[in-house]
CSV table of C-alpha atoms in Angstrom, one decimal:
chain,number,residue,atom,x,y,z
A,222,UNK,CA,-39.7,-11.2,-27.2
A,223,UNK,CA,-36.5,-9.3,-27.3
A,224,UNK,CA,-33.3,-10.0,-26.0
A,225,UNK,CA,-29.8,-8.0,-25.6
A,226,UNK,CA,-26.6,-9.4,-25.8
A,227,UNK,CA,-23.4,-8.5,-24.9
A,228,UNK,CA,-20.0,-10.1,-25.5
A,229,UNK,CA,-17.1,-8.9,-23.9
A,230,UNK,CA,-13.3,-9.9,-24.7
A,231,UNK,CA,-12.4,-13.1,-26.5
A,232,UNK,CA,-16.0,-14.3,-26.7
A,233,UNK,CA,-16.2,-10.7,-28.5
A,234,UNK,CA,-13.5,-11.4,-30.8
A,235,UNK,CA,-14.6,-14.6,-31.7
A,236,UNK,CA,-18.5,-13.7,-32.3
A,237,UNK,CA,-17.0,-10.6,-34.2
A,238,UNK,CA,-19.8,-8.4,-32.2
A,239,UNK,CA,-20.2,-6.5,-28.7
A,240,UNK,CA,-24.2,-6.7,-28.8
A,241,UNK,CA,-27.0,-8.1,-30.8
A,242,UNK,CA,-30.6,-7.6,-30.3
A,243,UNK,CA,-32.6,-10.9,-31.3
A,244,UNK,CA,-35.9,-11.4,-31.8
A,245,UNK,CA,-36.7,-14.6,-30.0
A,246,UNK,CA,-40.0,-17.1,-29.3
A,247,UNK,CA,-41.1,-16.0,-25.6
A,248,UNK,CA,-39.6,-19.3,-23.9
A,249,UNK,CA,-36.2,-19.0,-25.1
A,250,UNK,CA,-34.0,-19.4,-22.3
A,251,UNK,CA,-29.9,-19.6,-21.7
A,252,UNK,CA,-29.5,-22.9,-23.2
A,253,UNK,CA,-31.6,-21.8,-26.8
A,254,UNK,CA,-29.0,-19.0,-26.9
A,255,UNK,CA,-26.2,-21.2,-26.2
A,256,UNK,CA,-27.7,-23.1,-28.9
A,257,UNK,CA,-27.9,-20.6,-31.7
A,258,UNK,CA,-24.1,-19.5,-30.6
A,259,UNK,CA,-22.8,-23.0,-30.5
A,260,UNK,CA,-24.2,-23.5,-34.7
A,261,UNK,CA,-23.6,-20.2,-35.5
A,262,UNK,CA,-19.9,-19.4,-34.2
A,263,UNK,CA,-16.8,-22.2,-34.4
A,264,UNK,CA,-15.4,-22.9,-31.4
A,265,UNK,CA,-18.6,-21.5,-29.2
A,266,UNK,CA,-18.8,-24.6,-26.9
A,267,UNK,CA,-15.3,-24.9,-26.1
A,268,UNK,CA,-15.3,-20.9,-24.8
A,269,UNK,CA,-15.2,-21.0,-20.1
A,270,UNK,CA,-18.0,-18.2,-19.6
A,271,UNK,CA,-19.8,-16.3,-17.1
A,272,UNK,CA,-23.5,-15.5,-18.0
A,273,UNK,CA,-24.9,-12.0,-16.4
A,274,UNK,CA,-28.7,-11.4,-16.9
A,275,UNK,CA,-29.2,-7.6,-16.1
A,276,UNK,CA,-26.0,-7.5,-14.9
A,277,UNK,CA,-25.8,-10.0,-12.3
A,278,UNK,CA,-24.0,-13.0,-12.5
A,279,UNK,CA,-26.4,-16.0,-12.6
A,280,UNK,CA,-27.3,-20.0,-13.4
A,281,UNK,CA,-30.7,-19.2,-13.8
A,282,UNK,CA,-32.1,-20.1,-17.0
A,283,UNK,CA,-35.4,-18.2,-18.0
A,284,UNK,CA,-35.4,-14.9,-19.7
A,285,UNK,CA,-38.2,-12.0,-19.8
A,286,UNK,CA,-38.7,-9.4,-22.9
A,287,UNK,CA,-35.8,-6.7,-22.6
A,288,UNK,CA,-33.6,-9.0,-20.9
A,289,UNK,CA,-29.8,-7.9,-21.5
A,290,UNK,CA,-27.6,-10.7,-21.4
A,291,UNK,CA,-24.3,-10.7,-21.2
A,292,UNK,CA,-21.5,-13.6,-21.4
A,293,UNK,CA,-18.8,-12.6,-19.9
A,294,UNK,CA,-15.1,-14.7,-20.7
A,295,UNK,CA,-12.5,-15.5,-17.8
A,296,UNK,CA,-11.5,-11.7,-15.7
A,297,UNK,CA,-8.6,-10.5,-16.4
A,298,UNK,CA,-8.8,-7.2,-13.6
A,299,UNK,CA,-6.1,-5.7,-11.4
B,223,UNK,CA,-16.3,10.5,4.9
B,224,UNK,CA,-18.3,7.5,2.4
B,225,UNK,CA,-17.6,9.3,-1.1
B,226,UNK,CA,-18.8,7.2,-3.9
B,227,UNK,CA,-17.5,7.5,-7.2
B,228,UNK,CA,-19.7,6.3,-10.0
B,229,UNK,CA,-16.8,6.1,-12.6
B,230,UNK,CA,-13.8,4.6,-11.8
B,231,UNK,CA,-12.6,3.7,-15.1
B,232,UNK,CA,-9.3,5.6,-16.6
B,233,UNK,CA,-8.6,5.7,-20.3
B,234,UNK,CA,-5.1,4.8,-20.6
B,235,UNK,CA,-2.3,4.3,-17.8
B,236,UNK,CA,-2.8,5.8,-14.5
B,237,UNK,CA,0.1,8.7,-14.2
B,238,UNK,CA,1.5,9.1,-11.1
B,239,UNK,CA,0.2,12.6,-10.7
B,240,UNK,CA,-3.2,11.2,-10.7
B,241,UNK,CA,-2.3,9.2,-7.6
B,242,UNK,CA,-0.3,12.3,-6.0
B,243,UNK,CA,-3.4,14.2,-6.7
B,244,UNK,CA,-6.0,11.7,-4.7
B,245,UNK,CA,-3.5,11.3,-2.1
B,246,UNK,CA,-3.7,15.6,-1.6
B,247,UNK,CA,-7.0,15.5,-1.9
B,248,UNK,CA,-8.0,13.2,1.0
B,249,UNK,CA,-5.1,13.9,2.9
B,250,UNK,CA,-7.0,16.7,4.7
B,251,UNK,CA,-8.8,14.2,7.0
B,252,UNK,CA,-7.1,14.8,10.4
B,253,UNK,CA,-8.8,11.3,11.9
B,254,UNK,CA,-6.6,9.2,9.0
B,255,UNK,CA,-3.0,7.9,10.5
B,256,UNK,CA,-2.6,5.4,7.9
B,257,UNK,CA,-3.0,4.5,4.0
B,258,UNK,CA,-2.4,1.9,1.5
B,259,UNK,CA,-1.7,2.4,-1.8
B,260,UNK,CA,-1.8,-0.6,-4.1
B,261,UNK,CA,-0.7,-0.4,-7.8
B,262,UNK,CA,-1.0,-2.5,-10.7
B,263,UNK,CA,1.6,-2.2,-13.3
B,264,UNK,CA,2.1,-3.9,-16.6
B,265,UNK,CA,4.5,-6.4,-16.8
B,266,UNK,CA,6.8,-7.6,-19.3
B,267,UNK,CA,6.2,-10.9,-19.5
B,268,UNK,CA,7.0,-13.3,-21.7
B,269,UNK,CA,4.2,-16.1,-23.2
B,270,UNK,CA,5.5,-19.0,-24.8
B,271,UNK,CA,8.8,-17.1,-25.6
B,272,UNK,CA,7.3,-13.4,-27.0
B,273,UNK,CA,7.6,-11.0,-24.8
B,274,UNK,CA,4.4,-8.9,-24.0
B,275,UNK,CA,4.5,-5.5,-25.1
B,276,UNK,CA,1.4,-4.3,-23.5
B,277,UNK,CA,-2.6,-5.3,-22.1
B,278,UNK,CA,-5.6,-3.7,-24.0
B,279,UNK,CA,-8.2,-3.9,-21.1
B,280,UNK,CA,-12.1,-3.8,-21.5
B,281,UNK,CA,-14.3,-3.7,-19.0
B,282,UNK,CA,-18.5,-4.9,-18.9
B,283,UNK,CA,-18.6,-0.9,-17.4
B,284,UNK,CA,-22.3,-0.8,-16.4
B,285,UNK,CA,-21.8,-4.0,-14.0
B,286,UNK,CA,-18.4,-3.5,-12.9
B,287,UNK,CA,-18.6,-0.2,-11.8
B,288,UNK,CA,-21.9,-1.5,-9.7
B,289,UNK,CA,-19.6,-4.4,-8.5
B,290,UNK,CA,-17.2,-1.9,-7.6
B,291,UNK,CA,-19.6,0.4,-6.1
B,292,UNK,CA,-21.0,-2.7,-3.7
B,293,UNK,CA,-17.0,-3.7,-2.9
B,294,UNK,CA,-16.2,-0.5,-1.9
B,295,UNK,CA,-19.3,-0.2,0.5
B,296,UNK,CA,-18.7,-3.8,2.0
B,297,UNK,CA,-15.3,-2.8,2.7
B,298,UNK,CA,-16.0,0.5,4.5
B,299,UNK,CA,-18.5,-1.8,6.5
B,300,UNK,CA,-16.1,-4.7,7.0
B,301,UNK,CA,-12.8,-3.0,8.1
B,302,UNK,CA,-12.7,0.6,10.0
B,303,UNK,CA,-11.7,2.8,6.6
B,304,UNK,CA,-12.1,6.5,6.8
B,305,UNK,CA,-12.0,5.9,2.6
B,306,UNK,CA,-11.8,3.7,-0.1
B,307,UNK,CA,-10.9,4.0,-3.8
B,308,UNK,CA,-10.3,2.5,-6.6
B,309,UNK,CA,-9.7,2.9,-10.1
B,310,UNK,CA,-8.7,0.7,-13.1
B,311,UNK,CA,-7.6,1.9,-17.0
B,312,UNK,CA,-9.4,1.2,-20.1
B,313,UNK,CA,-7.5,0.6,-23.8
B,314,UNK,CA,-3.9,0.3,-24.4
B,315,UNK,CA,-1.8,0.2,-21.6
B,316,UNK,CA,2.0,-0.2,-22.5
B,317,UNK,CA,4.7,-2.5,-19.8
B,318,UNK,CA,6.5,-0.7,-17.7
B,319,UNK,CA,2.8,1.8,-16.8
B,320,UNK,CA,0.0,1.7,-14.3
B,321,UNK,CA,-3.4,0.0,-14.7
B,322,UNK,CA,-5.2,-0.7,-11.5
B,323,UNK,CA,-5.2,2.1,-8.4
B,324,UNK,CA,-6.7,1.0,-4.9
B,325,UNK,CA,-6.3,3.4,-2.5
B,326,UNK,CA,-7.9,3.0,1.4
B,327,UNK,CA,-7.7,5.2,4.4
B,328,UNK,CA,-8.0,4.2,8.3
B,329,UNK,CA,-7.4,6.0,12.0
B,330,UNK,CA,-4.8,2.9,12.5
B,331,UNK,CA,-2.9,0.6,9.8
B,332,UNK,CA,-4.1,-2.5,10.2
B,333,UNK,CA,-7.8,-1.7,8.2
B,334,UNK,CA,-6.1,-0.4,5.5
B,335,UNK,CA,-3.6,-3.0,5.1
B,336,UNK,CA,-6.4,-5.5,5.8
B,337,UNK,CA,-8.6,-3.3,2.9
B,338,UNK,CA,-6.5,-2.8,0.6
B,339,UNK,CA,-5.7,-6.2,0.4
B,340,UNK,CA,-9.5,-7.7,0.2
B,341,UNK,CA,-10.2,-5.0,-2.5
B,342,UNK,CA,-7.5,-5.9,-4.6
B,343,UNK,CA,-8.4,-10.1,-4.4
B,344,UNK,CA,-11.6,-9.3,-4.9
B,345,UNK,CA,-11.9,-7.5,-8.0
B,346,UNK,CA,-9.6,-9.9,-9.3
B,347,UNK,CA,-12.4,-12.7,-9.3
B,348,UNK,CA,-15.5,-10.3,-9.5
B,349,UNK,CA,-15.1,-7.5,-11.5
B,350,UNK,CA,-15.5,-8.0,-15.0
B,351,UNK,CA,-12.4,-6.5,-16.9
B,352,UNK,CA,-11.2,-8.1,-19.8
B,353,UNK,CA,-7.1,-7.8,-21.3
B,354,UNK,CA,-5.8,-8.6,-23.9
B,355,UNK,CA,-1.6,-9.4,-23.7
B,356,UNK,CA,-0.5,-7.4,-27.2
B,357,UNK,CA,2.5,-9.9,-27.9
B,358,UNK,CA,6.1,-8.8,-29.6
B,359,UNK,CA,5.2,-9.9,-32.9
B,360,UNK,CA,1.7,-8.5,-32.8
B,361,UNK,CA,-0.4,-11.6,-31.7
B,362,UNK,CA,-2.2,-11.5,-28.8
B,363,UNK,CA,-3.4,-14.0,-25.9
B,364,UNK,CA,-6.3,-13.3,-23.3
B,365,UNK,CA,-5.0,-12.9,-20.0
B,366,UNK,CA,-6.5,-14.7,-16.9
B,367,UNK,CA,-6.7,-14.0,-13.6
B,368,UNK,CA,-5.8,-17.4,-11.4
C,148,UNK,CA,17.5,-3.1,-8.6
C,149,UNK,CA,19.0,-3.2,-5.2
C,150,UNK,CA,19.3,0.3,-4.3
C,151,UNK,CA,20.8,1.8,-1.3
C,152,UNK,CA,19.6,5.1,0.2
C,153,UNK,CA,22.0,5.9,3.0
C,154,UNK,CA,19.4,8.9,4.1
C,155,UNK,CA,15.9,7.9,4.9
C,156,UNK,CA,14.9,11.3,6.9
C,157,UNK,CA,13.1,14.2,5.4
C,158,UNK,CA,13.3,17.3,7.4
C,159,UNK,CA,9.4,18.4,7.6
C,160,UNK,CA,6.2,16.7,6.1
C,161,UNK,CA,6.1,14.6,3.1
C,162,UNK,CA,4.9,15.7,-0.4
C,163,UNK,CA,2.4,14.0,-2.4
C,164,UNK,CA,5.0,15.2,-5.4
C,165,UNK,CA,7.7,13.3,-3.6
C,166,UNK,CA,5.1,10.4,-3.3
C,167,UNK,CA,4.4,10.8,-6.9
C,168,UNK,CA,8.0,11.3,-7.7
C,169,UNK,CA,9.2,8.0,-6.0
C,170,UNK,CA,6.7,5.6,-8.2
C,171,UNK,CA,7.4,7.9,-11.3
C,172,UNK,CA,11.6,7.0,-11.0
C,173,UNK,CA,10.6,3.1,-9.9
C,174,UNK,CA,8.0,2.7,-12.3
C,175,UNK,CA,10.7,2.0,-15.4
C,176,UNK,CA,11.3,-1.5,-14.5
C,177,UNK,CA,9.2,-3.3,-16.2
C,178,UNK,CA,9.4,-6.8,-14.1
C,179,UNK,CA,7.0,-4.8,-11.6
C,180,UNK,CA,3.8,-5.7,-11.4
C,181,UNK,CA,2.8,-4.8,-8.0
C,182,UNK,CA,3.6,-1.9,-5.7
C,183,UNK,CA,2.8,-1.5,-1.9
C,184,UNK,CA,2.8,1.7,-1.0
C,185,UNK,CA,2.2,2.8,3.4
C,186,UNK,CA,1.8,6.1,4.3
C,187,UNK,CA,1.9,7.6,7.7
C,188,UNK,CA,-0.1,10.3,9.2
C,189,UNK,CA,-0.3,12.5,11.9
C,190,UNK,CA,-3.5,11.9,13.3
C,191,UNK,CA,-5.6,14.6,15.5
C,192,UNK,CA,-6.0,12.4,18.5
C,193,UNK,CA,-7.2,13.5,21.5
C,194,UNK,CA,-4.6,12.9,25.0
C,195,UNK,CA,-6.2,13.7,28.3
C,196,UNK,CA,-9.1,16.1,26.4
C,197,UNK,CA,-6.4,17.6,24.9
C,198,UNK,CA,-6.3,18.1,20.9
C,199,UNK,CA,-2.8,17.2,19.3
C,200,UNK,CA,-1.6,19.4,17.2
C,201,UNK,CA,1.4,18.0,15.4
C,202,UNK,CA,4.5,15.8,16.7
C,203,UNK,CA,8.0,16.9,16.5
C,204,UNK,CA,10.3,13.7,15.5
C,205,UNK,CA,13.6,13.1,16.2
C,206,UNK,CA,16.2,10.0,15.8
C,207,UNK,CA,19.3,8.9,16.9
C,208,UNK,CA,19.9,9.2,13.1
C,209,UNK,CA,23.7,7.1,12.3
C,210,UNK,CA,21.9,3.9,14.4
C,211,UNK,CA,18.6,4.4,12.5
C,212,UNK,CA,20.3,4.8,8.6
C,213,UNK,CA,22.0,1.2,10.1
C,214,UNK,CA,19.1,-0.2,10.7
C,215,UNK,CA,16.7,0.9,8.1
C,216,UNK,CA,19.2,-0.5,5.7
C,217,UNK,CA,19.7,-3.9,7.9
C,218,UNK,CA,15.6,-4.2,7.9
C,219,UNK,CA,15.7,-3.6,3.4
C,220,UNK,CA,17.6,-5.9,3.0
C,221,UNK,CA,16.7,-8.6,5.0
C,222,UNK,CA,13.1,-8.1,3.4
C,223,UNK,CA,14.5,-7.8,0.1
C,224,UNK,CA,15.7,-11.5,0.8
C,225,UNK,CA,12.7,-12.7,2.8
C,226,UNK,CA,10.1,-11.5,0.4
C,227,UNK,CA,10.4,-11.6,-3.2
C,228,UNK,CA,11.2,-7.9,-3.6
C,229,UNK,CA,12.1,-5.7,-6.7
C,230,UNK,CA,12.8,-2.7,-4.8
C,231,UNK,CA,12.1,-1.6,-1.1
C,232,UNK,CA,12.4,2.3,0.1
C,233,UNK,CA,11.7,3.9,3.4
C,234,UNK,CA,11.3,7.6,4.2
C,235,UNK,CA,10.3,9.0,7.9
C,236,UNK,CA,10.0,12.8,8.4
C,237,UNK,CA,12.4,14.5,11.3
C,238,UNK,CA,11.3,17.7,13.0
C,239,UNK,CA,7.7,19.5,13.6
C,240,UNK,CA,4.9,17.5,11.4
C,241,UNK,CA,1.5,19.0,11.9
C,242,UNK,CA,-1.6,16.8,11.9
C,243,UNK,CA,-3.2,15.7,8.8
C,244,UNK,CA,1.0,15.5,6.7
C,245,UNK,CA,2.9,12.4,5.9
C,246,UNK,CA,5.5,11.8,8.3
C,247,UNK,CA,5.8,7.6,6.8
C,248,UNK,CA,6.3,6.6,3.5
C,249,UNK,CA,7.2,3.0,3.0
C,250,UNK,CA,7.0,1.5,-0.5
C,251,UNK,CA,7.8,-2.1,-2.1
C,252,UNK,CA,7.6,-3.8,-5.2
C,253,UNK,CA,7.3,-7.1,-7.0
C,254,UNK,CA,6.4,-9.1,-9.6
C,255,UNK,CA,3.5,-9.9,-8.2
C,256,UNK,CA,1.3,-8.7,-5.5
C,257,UNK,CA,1.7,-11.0,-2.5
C,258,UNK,CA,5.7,-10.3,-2.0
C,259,UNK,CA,4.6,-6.7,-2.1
C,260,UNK,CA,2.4,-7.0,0.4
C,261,UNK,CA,3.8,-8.8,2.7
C,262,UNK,CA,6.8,-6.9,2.9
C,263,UNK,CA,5.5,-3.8,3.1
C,264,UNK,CA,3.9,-4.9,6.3
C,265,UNK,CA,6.2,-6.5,7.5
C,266,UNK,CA,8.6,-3.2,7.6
C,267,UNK,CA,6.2,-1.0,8.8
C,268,UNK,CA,5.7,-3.4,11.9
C,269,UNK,CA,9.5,-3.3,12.3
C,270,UNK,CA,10.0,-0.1,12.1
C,271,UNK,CA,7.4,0.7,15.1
C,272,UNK,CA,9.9,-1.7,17.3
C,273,UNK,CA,13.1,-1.3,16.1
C,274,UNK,CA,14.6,2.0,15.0
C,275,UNK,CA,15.4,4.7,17.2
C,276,UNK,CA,12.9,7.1,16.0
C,277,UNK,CA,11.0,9.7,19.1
C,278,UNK,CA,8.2,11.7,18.5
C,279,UNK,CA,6.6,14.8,21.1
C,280,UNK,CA,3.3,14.9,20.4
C,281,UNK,CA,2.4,18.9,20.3
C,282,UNK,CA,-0.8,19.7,22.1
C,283,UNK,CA,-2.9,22.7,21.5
C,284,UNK,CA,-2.0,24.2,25.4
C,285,UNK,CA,1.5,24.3,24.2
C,286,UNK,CA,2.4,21.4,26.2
C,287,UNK,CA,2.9,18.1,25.2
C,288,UNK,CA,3.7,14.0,25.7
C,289,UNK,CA,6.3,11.8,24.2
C,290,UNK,CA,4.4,9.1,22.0
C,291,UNK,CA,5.2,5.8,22.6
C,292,UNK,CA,4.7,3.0,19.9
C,293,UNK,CA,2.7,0.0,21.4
D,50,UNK,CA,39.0,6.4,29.7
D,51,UNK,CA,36.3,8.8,27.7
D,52,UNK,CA,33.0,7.5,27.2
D,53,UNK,CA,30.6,9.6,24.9
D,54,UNK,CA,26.8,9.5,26.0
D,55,UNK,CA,24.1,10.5,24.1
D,56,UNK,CA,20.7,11.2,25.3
D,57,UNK,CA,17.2,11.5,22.6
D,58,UNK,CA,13.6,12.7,23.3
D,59,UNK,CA,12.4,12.5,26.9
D,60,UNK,CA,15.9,11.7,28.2
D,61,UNK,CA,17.5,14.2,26.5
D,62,UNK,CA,14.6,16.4,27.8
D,63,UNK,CA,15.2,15.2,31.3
D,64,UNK,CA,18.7,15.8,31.2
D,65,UNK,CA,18.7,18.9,29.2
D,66,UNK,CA,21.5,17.1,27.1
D,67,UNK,CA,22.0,15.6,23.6
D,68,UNK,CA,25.8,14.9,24.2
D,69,UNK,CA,28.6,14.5,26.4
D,70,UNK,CA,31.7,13.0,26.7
D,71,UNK,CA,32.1,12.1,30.4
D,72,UNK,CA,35.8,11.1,31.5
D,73,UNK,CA,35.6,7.9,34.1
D,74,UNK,CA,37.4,5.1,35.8
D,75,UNK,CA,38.7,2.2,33.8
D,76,UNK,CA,36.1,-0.4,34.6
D,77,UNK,CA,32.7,1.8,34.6
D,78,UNK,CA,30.1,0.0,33.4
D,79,UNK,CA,26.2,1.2,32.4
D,80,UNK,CA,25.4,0.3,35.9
D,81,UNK,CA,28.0,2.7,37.1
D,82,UNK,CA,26.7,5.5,34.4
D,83,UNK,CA,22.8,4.7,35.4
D,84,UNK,CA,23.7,5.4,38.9
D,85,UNK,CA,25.3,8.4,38.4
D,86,UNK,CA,22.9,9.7,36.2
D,87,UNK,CA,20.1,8.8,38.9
D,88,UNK,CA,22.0,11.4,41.4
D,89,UNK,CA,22.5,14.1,39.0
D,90,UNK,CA,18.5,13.7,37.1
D,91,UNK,CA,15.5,13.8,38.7
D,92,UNK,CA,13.2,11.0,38.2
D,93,UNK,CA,16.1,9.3,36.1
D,94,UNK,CA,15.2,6.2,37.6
D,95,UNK,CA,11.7,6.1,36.6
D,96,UNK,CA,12.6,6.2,33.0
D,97,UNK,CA,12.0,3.6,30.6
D,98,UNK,CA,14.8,3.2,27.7
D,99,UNK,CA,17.4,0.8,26.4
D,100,UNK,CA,21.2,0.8,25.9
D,101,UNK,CA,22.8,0.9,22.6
D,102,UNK,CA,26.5,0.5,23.0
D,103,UNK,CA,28.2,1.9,19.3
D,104,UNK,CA,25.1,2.0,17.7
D,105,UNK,CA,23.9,-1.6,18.9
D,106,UNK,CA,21.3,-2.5,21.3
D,107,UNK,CA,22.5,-4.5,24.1
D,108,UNK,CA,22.2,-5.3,27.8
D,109,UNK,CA,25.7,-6.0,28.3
D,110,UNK,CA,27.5,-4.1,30.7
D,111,UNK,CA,31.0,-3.7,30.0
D,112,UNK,CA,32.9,-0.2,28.5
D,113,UNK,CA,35.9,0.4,26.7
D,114,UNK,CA,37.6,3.4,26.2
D,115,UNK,CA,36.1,5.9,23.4
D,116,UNK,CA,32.7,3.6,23.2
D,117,UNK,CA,29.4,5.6,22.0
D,118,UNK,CA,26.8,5.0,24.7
D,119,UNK,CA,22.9,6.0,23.5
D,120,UNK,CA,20.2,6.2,25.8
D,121,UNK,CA,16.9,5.4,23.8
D,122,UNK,CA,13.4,5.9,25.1
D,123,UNK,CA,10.4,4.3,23.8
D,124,UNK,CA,10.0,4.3,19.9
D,125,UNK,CA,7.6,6.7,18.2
D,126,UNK,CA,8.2,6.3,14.5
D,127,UNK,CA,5.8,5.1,11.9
């Protein structure tokens, strides 16, 4: 299935991208993504994120085709 | 009176004619006695001895300006505003200038004081805007909101 | 930044462009990073079925200037204020104009707040302002703050 | 001595007065100025309104020669 990403701020900087589209196997979830970030960037697993799906904040794990998913580093509003 | 406004994202500082203008423009309600008028300016701060020369904010747009959207229609809901507003700038904002505009409207003051005050807390925590403290000698830090 | 204005009355409504012209000369100081601003009113109320048109103010101006200034400065030490301003309109205000304009600012938000508040309550009790409320059969009632 | 009263909104309304400067015994007091102003105004007694001696609120009594005496009904500002 396919999956949308967004970074946003320092978790931008540090992936060097604002979105990606992957291709992924259809039970990829969260943690597979955290996964793949964790080998792929340095310094992933030490990063304090929110994760949006469809724009909502959640914990929830599971992912659909045409998901977008978004991690989203610490506010900085107002 | 409930107006919504989809965008309420501003590239660069908020000028104070922008905020005389939306205080004209809603001033014509004859049922408003009272509004509040927060602003958020850019300070110069200083981060482990350099001094911040200005915030480069970025915002997740799509979901903040829902977030926004469902924060302004609590608040209508939750205090007695006649109106609610808010707006927040996008890119390079220098110290010293105006990011972050919230702007209610109520018969009597204590809504809007009582408004004004949940709208700015709350985007604070929920709305997701990035920024990005541009440093004196051109590093940078990410700023977070406590 | 402690400023003193010796005049705090306005003959006639207040501008959005004297609004706008009050952040624009404050905004320089780049400590800010919160402003508070309130702004009166004249509300189209209703007295006895009858529709208010405007209120004429008045003051017992010398005791007013004292006290204004007594109540900026006493915020100015309570609160952690940059800068503190008040501005009330004399004469005939019609509904749906500014006749209020009270305006603080801090580092940060909380100070501004507050303080802001807290002189807008103050004001209500303590300086000699009076206001005739104008209603539409050319008679009228002096408001009373409660 | 010369005492110099001032009168704002409904009182000055009721009296059809801003100012005067009345000229009265040496120990007049508000009490004697209140009762003279209940003879002279109709429905002065009804009134609600505080005292500022010289600018300052107060509910003392005593006068001195050349003392500013306000009359202030309720406040409206804000």
């Amino acid at each position: 299935m396919e999956i949308n990403i967004k970074f946003f701020g320092k978790l931008a900087e540090l992936t060097g991208e604002n979105e990606l589209t992957l291709e992924v196997p259809d039970e990829t979830g969260i943690k597979e993504l955290e996964g793949r970030f964790t080998e792929q960037y340095a310094t992933w697993n030490l990063q304090t994120y929110l994760v949006a799906v469809n724009q909502n904040i959640t914990e929830q794990q599971a992912l659909k085709n045409g998901d977008e998913v978004a991690f989203l580093p610490p506010f900085a509003g107002g | 009176m409930k107006q919504e406004i989809k965008n309420h994202f501003i590239n660069g500082p908020i000028s104070s004619d922008f905020i005389a203008d939306a205080i004209k423009k809603h001033q014509v309600n004859t049922a408003i006695g009272a509004f509040d008028i927060f602003l958020g300016q850019v300070r110069q701060d200083e981060i482990d001895g350099k001094v911040v020369t200005g915030i480069e904010f970025s915002a997740y747009e799509e979901m903040a300006n829902k977030e926004l959207i469902k924060l302004k229609e609590e608040s209508l809901e939750k205090f007695d505003l006649i109106e609610a507003h808010i707006y927040h700038s996008l890119g390079s904002i220098p110290t010293g200038e105006v990011c972050f505009f919230v702007f209610t409207s109520s018969g009597h003051r204590p809504a809007a004081f009582a408004a004004t005050q949940h709208m700015v807390n709350e985007i604070k925590k929920r709305v997701p805007i990035f920024g990005k403290e541009m440093l004196e000698d051109n590093t940078h830090e990410w700023k977070v909101n406590r």
